[in-house]
Amino acid sequence: MQKQGKKSISGATWVSLCLIVLVYVLVFIAEQVLPPTSMLFTVLKKGATYALIAVSMNLLNGFTGIFSLGQAGFMLIGAYVYAVFTIPLSQRMSVYQYYDGGIVQFTLPIFVAMILAGLVAAFFAFLIGLPVLRLKSDYLAIATLGFAEIVRAVFQWDKLGPLTNGSNMLRMFPNFNNFNLTDAEGHVTVYLSTLIPFLISGVCIALIVLLIHSGYGRALQAIRDDEIAAEAMGINLFHHKELSFCISSFFAGVGGAMLAMYQTTVQAKSFTSAMTYEILLIVVIGGIGSVTGSVISSFLFVACSEWWLRFLDEKQMIGTFEVPLLRNGFRLVVFSVVIMIVVLFFRRGIMGTKELPDLFRKRKGART
Amino acid sequence: MKEPVLEIRHLTMQFGGVVAVNDLNMHIDEGEIVALIGPNGAGKTTAFNCVTSVYEPTNGAVIFRGMPIARNHPSGRMRKFYAGKEIDAFSGHVVHNTPDKITELGIARTFQNIRLFKGMTAFENVLTAMHLRRRSNVFTQMLHLNGQEEAAMRKETDRLLEIVGLTDVKDEMATSLPYGKQRLLEIARALATKPALLLLDEPAAGMNPQETEELSAFIRRIKEQFSLTVLVIEHHMNLVMDISDRIYVIDFGKLIAEGTPEEIQQNPAVIEAYLGGDVD
Ligand SMILES: Nc1ncnc2c1ncn2[C@@H]1O[C@H](COP(=O)(O)OP(=O)(O)OP(=O)(O)O)[C@@H](O)[C@H]1O
Ligand SMILES: [Mg+2]
């Protein structure tokens, strides 16, 4: 019998950690040897970004049991905060060409701007949570959905142009390629443009996992399992839900900043609720209540939508025979069908509520 | 004279037209084991829910160690529909708490319809209930810098599980345990919040005869060990008569008798309420 009272890192956890390190090493090596234009890196960068956002959503939906649909809104806030504060001074005149270079006339270091992106997103979450989470958290989904739409409109409002550049895009801010090390002539010596987003995302997800495995994490799971019992055990529902919501939104904001870097440009109108549904699908496909599932499904989802199913959108000829159906938009049809199949037949998602170390453990029954 | 641990004054709880608890007066002194009995639907669980602030009483007050923890009077629309007594006795300030605050003050409870955390093992269920006694904040916990506190709490959890005799099943999912053990686990979980007053809602329901037999000794033992005062709702008359210092009987929300087990057994109103039934 394994003694659980004493906390020690089990063998399965070590295997998982080694596996994760191995992935990072492989990413680093791949980046040095493969051409940087390879589709693989697009998928890895966007996948890492989505993984963080999906895990942040899972913290709320899967581990606290409250449902938010505001992910796109918090990502938008994160993306804008990051972009606004990192566009180099010399470029501001051209970016904010209709607004005399904008009102922000200083720049922050990349990582400071990313943290600020998270903090501002968390602050808005705090404000929404104050009225909504105090009474019925059932309304959170609607409130956050509305919030995301409002944010999207407000950020395009031309009165705010000096700050947000109105409906024009923000660009020229540092992106993932700025992480590459270059020599004096500007040639890249070491490619880090995929590894760094992996590291950022990895650190953030590790923090969320640590939170889940702390006393607070257990309190959140108690709320998910039974609100009335949790409250009777002295867990203040409002404080803990608000905390979870703010932390989740903080990481969604950081994820938004990463998305801005990935896209190299930011425009409010692209942060639609469809983006939130994408994230929600990733969480469901991965397994609600599994961090590992969210991460794996992020990469699969991004790979399918950006890469593996692309051919469906192009005319394909086999000899002189033109394959029917393959035209622009067909990819989305196939994609939807795949998702429907997953949701219908693999309801618990890829991982259910299992995590990576569980895969290396003997079956559950053997634990007791 | 010492003040009672818990005092319930003219407590009335009305749901729409249904008066579930009607002008209930009770007091429980330090170190007592008091039983609250009555036929099905008499309002026992509702009284518990008013004490623990799950419900806001319609009228009356609940006082814990001299401090009002709930106090209300019918107001607004309820004033028109109010069917209880003492409508003006509690006008003035209203006291309303949330259940977590009540637990923090030192009142813990178990549930009639078992409410364990189903995604957790027995061990985690108890450990989670210690959350409110933590001193570390969310950041030190996220970075796992509270190792000492965590270790102490895990040790305490092991101790509690040993006291209720669930050490051998502590890593099993709580909801996979047999009913009797789930009831014991709920008690362990309640003890983990470090209460002064323990409220047990039908602890013997679902237990087999042997477990029920052992329960009275068990309740007495934890009462001594944790210096508790206990209020218990129970249908098993043998158990009630065995452990209680005093008994309150309610029917249709109203108090119909109170006294020692001997007095209650002789009381005609009680025998009537139980249809000349199983008070033996
Ligand atoms: N939330 C509620 N809304 C409306 N009516 C309620 C509510 N809770 C309880 N009641 C009613 O109050 C009355 C008392 O219920 P309660 O659960 O307190 O009885 P009880 O004495 O615990 O019975 P049992 O022995 O069956 O557990 C019942 O008639 C019940 O229908
Ligand atoms: Mg009841």
XYZ file of C-alpha atoms and ligand atoms in Angstrom:
680
model
C 0.000 0.000 0.000
C 1.244 3.388 -0.963
C 1.250 5.883 1.837
C -0.522 9.020 0.719
C -0.374 10.916 3.960
C 3.231 11.741 3.311
C 3.671 13.758 0.199
C 6.468 12.533 -1.986
C 6.977 12.695 -5.701
C 5.973 9.336 -7.103
C 7.662 7.401 -9.865
C 4.864 8.173 -12.278
C 5.368 11.890 -11.713
C 9.081 11.561 -12.433
C 8.365 9.734 -15.683
C 5.935 12.492 -16.667
C 8.423 15.232 -15.864
C 11.105 13.498 -17.921
C 8.670 13.170 -20.794
C 7.892 16.871 -20.659
C 11.593 17.777 -20.610
C 12.087 15.482 -23.584
C 9.384 17.343 -25.515
C 11.146 20.636 -24.825
C 14.479 19.209 -25.980
C 12.868 17.898 -29.160
C 11.260 21.262 -29.841
C 14.618 22.958 -29.402
C 16.399 20.533 -31.723
C 13.653 20.648 -34.344
C 13.863 24.390 -34.373
C 17.572 24.362 -35.098
C 17.434 21.795 -37.916
C 14.113 22.304 -39.692
C 13.415 25.357 -41.868
C 11.689 28.028 -39.713
C 8.900 28.305 -42.264
C 7.812 24.721 -41.603
C 4.147 24.360 -40.766
C 5.198 22.425 -37.675
C 6.291 25.593 -35.920
C 3.103 27.445 -36.710
C 1.220 24.604 -35.070
C 3.558 24.425 -32.081
C 3.433 28.162 -31.408
C -0.312 28.473 -31.716
C -0.764 25.169 -29.916
C 1.272 26.364 -26.941
C -0.785 29.554 -26.822
C -4.104 27.726 -27.011
C -2.934 25.179 -24.464
C -2.489 27.902 -21.856
C -5.857 29.457 -22.642
C -7.610 26.082 -22.626
C -6.059 25.133 -19.290
C -7.088 28.490 -17.833
C -10.653 27.814 -18.978
C -10.496 24.297 -17.560
C -9.497 25.685 -14.162
C -12.869 27.399 -14.088
C -15.128 24.916 -15.882
C -13.453 21.680 -14.916
C -12.020 22.339 -11.474
C -14.289 24.987 -9.960
C -17.476 24.021 -11.770
C -18.455 27.518 -12.848
C -19.039 28.280 -16.450
C -17.563 31.318 -18.140
C -17.775 32.193 -21.821
C -15.623 35.291 -21.686
C -12.323 33.821 -22.782
C -12.170 35.830 -26.025
C -12.805 39.038 -24.103
C -10.006 38.434 -21.631
C -7.685 37.365 -24.453
C -8.525 40.564 -26.292
C -7.697 42.644 -23.238
C -4.444 40.757 -22.771
C -3.504 41.090 -26.425
C -4.193 44.829 -26.470
C -2.416 45.588 -23.215
C 0.609 43.717 -24.456
C 0.589 45.352 -27.877
C -0.099 48.900 -26.681
C 2.772 48.856 -24.225
C 5.396 47.168 -26.366
C 5.189 48.902 -29.769
C 8.588 50.610 -30.118
C 8.437 54.396 -29.799
C 9.932 54.832 -33.237
C 7.030 52.909 -34.793
C 4.185 54.535 -32.926
C 3.774 57.330 -35.479
C 3.156 54.846 -38.274
C 0.986 52.456 -36.248
C -1.190 55.176 -34.740
C -1.168 57.170 -37.972
C -4.715 58.489 -37.474
C -4.181 59.372 -33.843
C -0.901 61.329 -33.863
C 1.114 58.439 -32.527
C -1.287 57.633 -29.706
C -1.148 58.689 -26.072
C 1.093 55.977 -24.680
C 4.598 57.269 -25.198
C 6.717 54.685 -23.430
C 7.354 50.975 -23.774
C 7.570 48.196 -21.261
C 9.834 45.153 -21.415
C 8.132 42.160 -23.045
C 7.668 40.106 -19.890
C 6.466 43.042 -17.821
C 3.892 43.798 -20.509
C 2.756 40.169 -20.510
C 2.224 40.169 -16.757
C 0.416 43.490 -17.000
C -1.777 41.931 -19.713
C -2.759 39.216 -17.255
C -3.329 41.653 -14.396
C -5.619 43.916 -16.408
C -7.644 40.904 -17.582
C -7.865 39.670 -13.983
C -9.002 43.109 -12.843
C -11.909 43.080 -15.278
C -12.779 39.570 -14.148
C -12.787 40.827 -10.574
C -15.262 43.575 -11.484
C -17.589 41.185 -13.326
C -17.357 38.662 -10.516
C -18.349 41.130 -7.802
C -22.038 41.224 -8.670
C -22.373 37.960 -10.589
C -20.553 35.463 -8.377
C -22.078 36.785 -5.180
C -25.529 35.595 -6.061
C -26.010 33.015 -8.747
C -22.934 31.921 -10.619
C -25.269 30.416 -13.232
C -25.409 33.842 -14.800
C -21.667 34.015 -15.241
C -21.791 32.419 -18.695
C -24.213 35.024 -19.994
C -22.516 37.903 -18.217
C -19.081 37.006 -19.570
C -20.407 36.368 -23.067
C -21.946 39.831 -23.021
C -18.785 41.277 -21.563
C -16.674 39.810 -24.377
C -18.948 41.366 -27.013
C -18.930 44.729 -25.258
C -15.152 44.721 -24.942
C -14.836 43.917 -28.615
C -17.036 46.877 -29.534
C -15.450 49.289 -27.070
C -11.929 48.543 -28.246
C -12.954 49.477 -31.794
C -14.553 52.729 -30.714
C -12.695 55.587 -32.356
C -12.973 57.829 -29.261
C -10.554 55.400 -27.637
C -8.356 55.499 -30.727
C -5.387 57.226 -29.077
C -5.125 54.188 -26.834
C -6.476 51.278 -28.889
C -5.971 52.616 -32.408
C -9.733 52.303 -32.967
C -10.678 49.718 -35.537
C -7.191 49.774 -37.059
C -4.795 47.020 -36.251
C -1.913 47.223 -33.839
C 1.359 45.957 -35.238
C 5.153 46.255 -35.048
C 5.242 45.032 -31.463
C 7.775 42.341 -30.567
C 6.649 38.865 -31.600
C 7.963 35.339 -31.099
C 10.721 35.892 -33.682
C 12.259 38.523 -31.413
C 13.252 35.702 -29.086
C 15.697 34.312 -31.675
C 19.328 35.071 -30.908
C 21.112 36.896 -33.683
C 24.704 37.786 -34.454
C 26.016 41.244 -35.279
C 24.786 41.090 -38.882
C 21.289 40.072 -37.870
C 21.596 36.424 -38.862
C 19.846 34.076 -36.498
C 22.328 31.958 -34.551
C 19.974 30.150 -32.196
C 16.286 29.722 -32.916
C 14.150 30.187 -29.821
C 10.935 31.487 -31.365
C 9.083 28.250 -30.553
C 10.907 27.228 -27.412
C 10.209 30.487 -25.553
C 6.420 30.371 -26.058
C 6.625 26.744 -24.942
C 8.443 27.849 -21.823
C 6.053 30.704 -21.041
C 3.060 28.485 -21.541
C 4.740 25.670 -19.613
C 5.508 27.845 -16.593
C 1.972 29.247 -16.513
C 0.384 25.799 -16.813
C 2.735 24.489 -14.128
C 1.522 27.265 -11.821
C -2.092 26.302 -12.496
C -1.305 22.643 -11.817
C 0.421 23.585 -8.566
C -2.621 25.616 -7.587
C -4.939 22.697 -8.342
C -2.854 20.473 -6.078
C -2.800 22.963 -3.207
C -5.301 23.510 -0.429
C -7.010 26.187 -2.482
C -7.240 23.827 -5.444
C -8.952 21.243 -3.282
C -11.332 23.893 -1.990
C -12.234 24.758 -5.584
C -12.839 21.104 -6.399
C -15.003 20.840 -3.286
C -17.142 23.670 -4.641
C -17.390 21.844 -7.956
C -18.383 18.589 -6.265
C -20.942 20.002 -3.847
C -21.459 23.689 -3.169
C -23.626 23.154 -0.114
C -21.171 20.774 1.518
C -18.226 23.010 0.616
C -19.925 25.942 2.254
C -20.748 23.847 5.309
C -17.040 23.018 5.596
C -16.274 26.726 5.890
C -15.308 27.434 2.294
C -16.558 30.868 1.312
C -18.142 30.316 -2.091
C -17.904 33.898 -3.287
C -14.250 34.412 -2.365
C -13.111 31.148 -3.861
C -15.096 31.508 -7.065
C -13.881 35.047 -7.479
C -10.315 33.912 -6.894
C -10.592 31.127 -9.436
C -12.217 33.456 -11.952
C -9.475 36.076 -11.549
C -6.666 33.537 -11.823
C -8.279 31.936 -14.851
C -8.679 35.340 -16.485
C -5.127 36.331 -15.608
C -3.814 33.403 -17.621
C -6.317 34.023 -20.410
C -4.871 37.534 -20.566
C -1.319 36.206 -20.747
C -2.553 33.794 -23.410
C -4.005 36.758 -25.302
C -0.612 38.451 -25.217
C 0.925 35.274 -26.617
C -1.700 35.164 -29.343
C -0.811 38.740 -30.262
C 2.832 37.677 -30.598
C 1.861 34.665 -32.661
C -0.311 36.700 -35.015
C 2.144 39.654 -35.088
C -0.888 41.939 -35.416
C -3.914 42.538 -33.227
C -7.358 43.666 -34.202
C -10.297 43.682 -31.814
C -12.800 42.448 -34.358
C -11.097 39.056 -34.658
C -11.765 38.178 -30.994
C -15.234 36.829 -31.624
C -17.238 34.465 -29.475
C -16.348 31.800 -32.060
C -12.874 31.965 -30.525
C -14.301 31.186 -27.097
C -16.206 28.233 -28.527
C -12.999 26.947 -30.096
C -11.358 26.984 -26.679
C -14.407 25.404 -25.089
C -14.302 22.620 -27.691
C -10.646 22.036 -26.957
C -11.453 21.695 -23.267
C -14.352 19.315 -23.934
C -12.387 17.209 -26.392
C -9.437 17.021 -24.009
C -11.625 16.149 -21.058
C -13.231 18.570 -18.618
C -11.135 18.321 -15.488
C -7.899 17.198 -17.137
C -5.039 19.641 -17.663
C -3.160 17.075 -19.728
C -6.221 16.592 -21.904
C -6.536 20.314 -22.578
C -2.888 20.545 -23.594
C -2.966 17.532 -25.906
C -6.217 18.541 -27.488
C -4.963 22.094 -28.082
C -2.146 20.805 -30.237
C -4.376 18.312 -32.035
C -7.018 20.940 -32.654
C -4.550 23.491 -33.963
C -2.770 20.881 -36.086
C -6.050 19.796 -37.654
C -7.380 23.253 -38.314
C -4.121 24.794 -39.516
C -2.350 21.932 -41.137
C -3.647 18.409 -41.536
C -7.051 19.287 -42.893
C -5.882 22.176 -45.073
C -5.823 20.007 -48.192
C -9.590 19.778 -47.971
C -9.842 23.406 -48.950
C -7.838 23.009 -52.127
C -8.716 21.460 -55.426
C -7.020 18.064 -55.650
C -6.411 16.245 -58.897
C -5.835 12.533 -59.087
C -4.554 12.182 -62.621
C -7.111 14.162 -64.550
C -9.893 13.405 -62.102
C -10.879 16.287 -59.914
C -11.848 14.998 -56.490
C -15.364 16.241 -55.780
C -16.337 18.349 -52.762
C -12.838 19.634 -52.098
C -13.208 23.378 -52.215
C -12.912 26.359 -49.974
C -14.897 25.809 -46.779
C -15.079 22.029 -46.966
C -12.443 21.782 -44.256
C -14.811 23.389 -41.797
C -17.507 20.870 -42.667
C -15.216 17.907 -42.042
C -13.914 19.571 -38.941
C -17.408 20.002 -37.534
C -18.237 16.381 -38.237
C -15.093 15.213 -36.462
C -15.964 17.341 -33.468
C -19.525 16.057 -33.414
C -18.278 12.487 -33.438
C -15.931 13.205 -30.558
C -18.596 14.938 -28.518
C -21.148 12.201 -29.191
C -19.009 9.115 -28.753
C -16.144 10.194 -26.511
C -18.124 12.253 -24.093
C -15.463 12.252 -21.432
C -12.923 13.545 -23.918
C -9.501 12.134 -24.668
C -8.372 12.005 -21.060
C -11.521 12.096 -18.958
C -10.207 13.424 -15.674
C -6.880 11.591 -15.918
C -3.563 13.381 -15.912
C -0.243 12.467 -17.450
C 1.162 10.639 -14.386
C -2.007 8.511 -14.178
C -1.017 6.933 -17.483
C 2.141 5.509 -15.928
C 0.427 4.249 -12.821
C -1.089 0.884 -12.383
C -4.837 0.902 -12.728
C -6.850 2.698 -10.095
C -7.988 -0.398 -8.282
C -4.380 -1.306 -7.630
C -3.830 1.888 -5.691
C -5.952 1.005 -2.718
C -24.991 30.428 35.608
C -23.202 29.502 32.429
C -24.811 30.594 29.219
C -25.923 27.884 26.817
C -23.758 27.004 23.819
C -26.715 27.293 21.506
C -29.995 29.017 22.055
C -32.881 29.043 19.618
C -35.552 31.649 20.303
C -39.010 31.620 18.738
C -37.564 30.248 15.518
C -40.046 30.167 12.665
C -39.304 29.135 9.104
C -42.050 29.572 6.586
C -41.780 28.473 2.933
C -44.611 30.189 1.085
C -47.618 28.954 3.004
C -45.823 26.021 4.656
C -44.653 26.688 8.188
C -41.865 24.120 8.459
C -40.641 25.269 11.876
C -43.087 27.034 14.127
C -41.996 29.043 17.154
C -39.262 26.664 18.244
C -37.432 27.339 21.499
C -34.391 25.283 22.448
C -31.166 25.571 24.351
C -28.142 23.319 24.544
C -25.646 23.580 27.356
C -21.931 22.999 27.188
C -21.017 19.321 26.969
C -24.565 18.070 26.494
C -25.803 15.596 23.945
C -29.259 16.739 22.925
C -31.551 14.960 20.490
C -34.122 16.543 18.221
C -36.736 14.026 17.193
C -40.069 14.014 15.431
C -41.949 12.248 12.647
C -40.973 12.624 8.991
C -41.425 16.154 7.721
C -41.612 17.576 11.230
C -39.063 20.279 10.407
C -35.938 18.907 12.058
C -33.605 19.348 9.096
C -35.098 22.767 8.465
C -34.209 23.759 12.025
C -30.619 22.629 11.366
C -30.558 24.651 8.184
C -31.659 27.741 10.074
C -28.959 27.260 12.702
C -26.295 26.878 10.012
C -27.613 29.827 7.961
C -28.468 27.702 4.957
C -31.873 29.329 5.366
C -32.587 32.759 6.708
C -35.266 32.194 9.362
C -38.557 33.996 8.845
C -38.696 35.010 12.475
C -36.710 34.494 15.636
C -33.099 34.321 16.641
C -30.271 31.808 16.949
C -27.631 32.594 19.529
C -24.286 30.805 19.646
C -22.157 31.343 22.770
C -24.003 34.558 23.515
C -23.681 35.963 20.024
C -26.649 36.248 17.672
C -25.742 34.333 14.497
C -29.174 34.663 12.925
C -31.984 37.049 13.703
C -34.891 38.045 11.555
C -38.498 39.171 11.540
C -41.132 38.965 8.825
C -40.944 41.980 6.551
C -42.250 43.084 3.198
C -44.635 40.642 1.533
C -43.883 37.996 4.140
C -45.483 40.163 6.811
C -48.867 39.627 5.169
C -48.505 35.874 4.781
C -46.785 35.210 8.067
C -48.581 32.436 9.931
C -46.306 32.137 12.960
C -46.210 33.853 16.321
C -44.290 36.739 17.888
C -44.411 38.841 14.756
C -42.953 41.933 16.396
C -40.653 40.377 18.974
C -37.584 40.475 16.740
C -38.052 43.724 14.867
C -34.991 45.872 14.815
C -31.678 44.747 13.492
C -31.367 41.667 11.309
C -28.421 39.301 11.554
C -27.619 37.199 8.550
C -24.602 34.985 7.973
C -23.399 32.582 5.309
C -22.918 28.911 6.221
C -19.127 29.131 5.925
C -19.086 31.887 8.553
C -21.094 29.699 10.934
C -18.613 26.868 10.461
C -15.761 29.242 11.103
C -17.421 30.280 14.367
C -17.419 26.643 15.473
C -20.585 24.856 14.381
C -20.057 21.857 12.120
C -22.662 19.571 10.636
C -23.313 16.404 8.699
C -26.044 15.915 6.132
C -29.065 13.628 6.146
C -28.591 12.975 2.431
C -24.845 12.368 2.470
C -22.921 15.129 0.748
C -19.328 14.016 0.389
C -17.053 15.486 -2.252
C -17.466 12.854 -4.919
C -14.368 13.609 -6.945
C -12.151 13.031 -3.912
C -10.821 10.194 -1.815
C -11.808 9.777 1.822
C -8.491 11.328 2.825
C -8.938 14.357 0.577
C -12.469 14.888 1.852
C -11.199 15.362 5.387
C -8.125 17.336 4.340
C -10.285 19.758 2.341
C -12.397 20.523 5.402
C -9.288 21.876 7.144
C -8.968 24.557 4.526
C -10.686 27.177 6.649
C -8.123 26.801 9.440
C -5.208 27.516 7.135
C -3.054 30.551 7.686
C -1.138 30.513 4.405
C -2.408 32.562 1.461
C -3.074 31.541 -2.103
C 0.385 32.499 -3.366
C 2.374 30.588 -0.797
C 0.072 27.657 -1.442
C 0.405 27.891 -5.213
C 4.175 27.809 -4.864
C 3.848 25.106 -2.198
C 5.812 27.102 0.365
C 3.459 26.042 3.165
C 5.021 22.613 3.530
C 4.973 22.606 7.305
C 1.313 23.524 7.560
C 0.381 21.035 4.857
C 2.310 18.256 6.588
C 0.644 19.063 9.922
C -2.786 18.980 8.298
C -2.091 15.674 6.585
C -1.016 14.243 9.896
C -4.150 15.549 11.576
C -6.236 14.078 8.747
C -4.646 10.693 9.327
C -5.428 11.004 13.016
C -9.092 11.858 12.389
C -9.464 8.977 9.966
C -7.998 6.680 12.554
C -10.427 7.920 15.200
C -13.426 7.144 12.991
C -11.807 3.880 11.916
C -11.419 4.567 8.211
C -7.633 4.372 7.907
C -7.791 1.280 5.730
C -10.052 2.908 3.132
C -8.588 6.400 3.155
C -7.378 6.304 -0.446
C -10.667 5.037 -1.806
C -13.102 7.362 -3.503
C -15.442 8.633 -0.797
C -18.604 7.773 -2.670
C -17.536 4.177 -3.260
C -17.664 3.436 0.471
C -20.665 1.695 2.058
C -23.256 4.033 3.586
C -22.212 3.443 7.173
C -18.633 4.423 6.395
C -19.736 7.441 4.425
C -21.621 8.639 7.531
C -18.478 8.200 9.643
C -16.462 10.026 7.011
C -18.901 12.924 7.153
C -18.358 13.082 10.900
C -14.581 13.056 10.440
C -14.921 15.820 7.886
C -17.039 17.881 10.259
C -14.489 17.366 13.057
C -11.758 18.611 10.739
C -13.258 22.097 10.902
C -12.536 22.115 14.676
C -16.086 22.684 15.926
C -17.367 23.376 19.421
C -20.885 22.320 18.496
C -21.528 19.316 16.280
C -24.852 18.887 14.494
C -25.582 15.360 13.289
C -28.514 14.830 10.922
C -29.582 11.178 11.129
C -26.092 9.695 11.552
C -27.448 6.149 11.810
C -29.497 6.226 8.604
C -28.141 3.561 6.264
C -25.995 1.937 8.940
C -26.306 -1.755 9.653
C -27.494 -2.829 13.143
C -23.970 -3.421 14.385
C -22.741 -0.036 13.203
C -25.775 1.604 14.814
C -24.976 -0.181 18.052
C -21.413 1.115 17.987
C -22.514 4.622 17.089
C -23.652 5.720 20.557
C -20.340 4.806 22.135
C -18.589 6.499 19.240
C -20.540 9.747 19.613
C -19.836 9.788 23.335
C -16.164 9.139 22.729
C -15.666 11.955 20.225
C -17.697 14.264 22.458
C -15.166 13.720 25.241
C -12.111 13.678 23.028
C -12.925 16.916 21.192
C -14.794 18.642 24.060
C -17.917 18.896 21.936
C -21.499 19.753 22.495
C -23.725 17.618 20.275
C -27.157 18.100 18.757
C -28.403 15.033 16.950
C -31.440 14.317 14.790
C -32.241 10.624 14.769
C -35.068 8.173 14.157
C -33.512 5.173 15.911
C -35.172 5.476 19.311
C -32.786 3.080 21.020
C -29.884 5.234 20.008
C -31.651 8.455 20.998
C -32.653 7.153 24.424
C -29.166 5.798 24.952
C -27.071 8.872 24.232
C -29.228 11.914 24.923
C -29.054 14.012 28.062
C -32.212 15.760 26.930
C -34.620 15.387 24.058
C -36.749 17.862 22.130
C -39.711 16.500 20.175
C -41.292 18.444 17.349
C -44.291 17.682 15.197
C -45.516 19.835 12.309
C -42.791 22.304 13.178
C -44.015 22.801 16.749
C -42.301 21.748 19.919
C -44.537 19.184 21.598
C -42.293 17.960 24.384
C -38.901 18.323 25.976
C -37.157 16.503 28.765
C -34.969 13.611 29.745
C -35.284 10.309 27.875
C -37.409 8.902 30.728
C -39.781 11.873 30.681
C -40.125 11.724 26.906
C -40.943 8.023 26.938
C -43.827 8.664 29.341
C -45.104 11.752 27.525
C -48.593 11.161 26.063
C -48.204 13.826 23.384
C -45.075 12.119 22.095
C -46.688 8.710 22.054
C -49.605 10.257 20.207
C -47.327 11.853 17.601
C -45.634 8.562 16.962
C -49.099 6.898 16.714
C -48.599 4.954 19.880
C -45.626 3.786 17.932
C -42.145 2.629 18.415
C -41.136 4.529 21.535
C -39.965 1.605 23.567
N -36.681 24.536 0.788
C -37.949 24.184 1.083
N -38.977 24.719 0.398
C -40.250 24.379 0.690
N -40.591 23.516 1.646
C -39.618 22.951 2.369
C -38.242 23.250 2.129
N -37.474 22.534 2.983
C -38.340 21.825 3.730
N -39.613 22.061 3.365
C -40.805 21.483 3.981
O -40.695 21.639 5.365
C -41.181 20.513 6.044
C -40.133 19.983 7.002
O -39.081 19.380 6.293
P -37.760 18.822 6.982
O -36.876 18.319 5.921
O -37.232 19.844 7.893
O -38.332 17.607 7.825
P -37.527 16.568 8.728
O -38.098 16.704 10.091
O -36.088 16.727 8.565
O -38.044 15.203 8.109
P -37.258 13.827 7.869
O -37.324 13.067 9.124
O -38.023 13.181 6.785
O -35.878 14.177 7.471
C -41.593 19.495 4.985
O -42.984 19.574 4.832
C -40.881 19.987 3.755
O -41.650 19.689 2.615
Mg -34.564 15.633 7.846
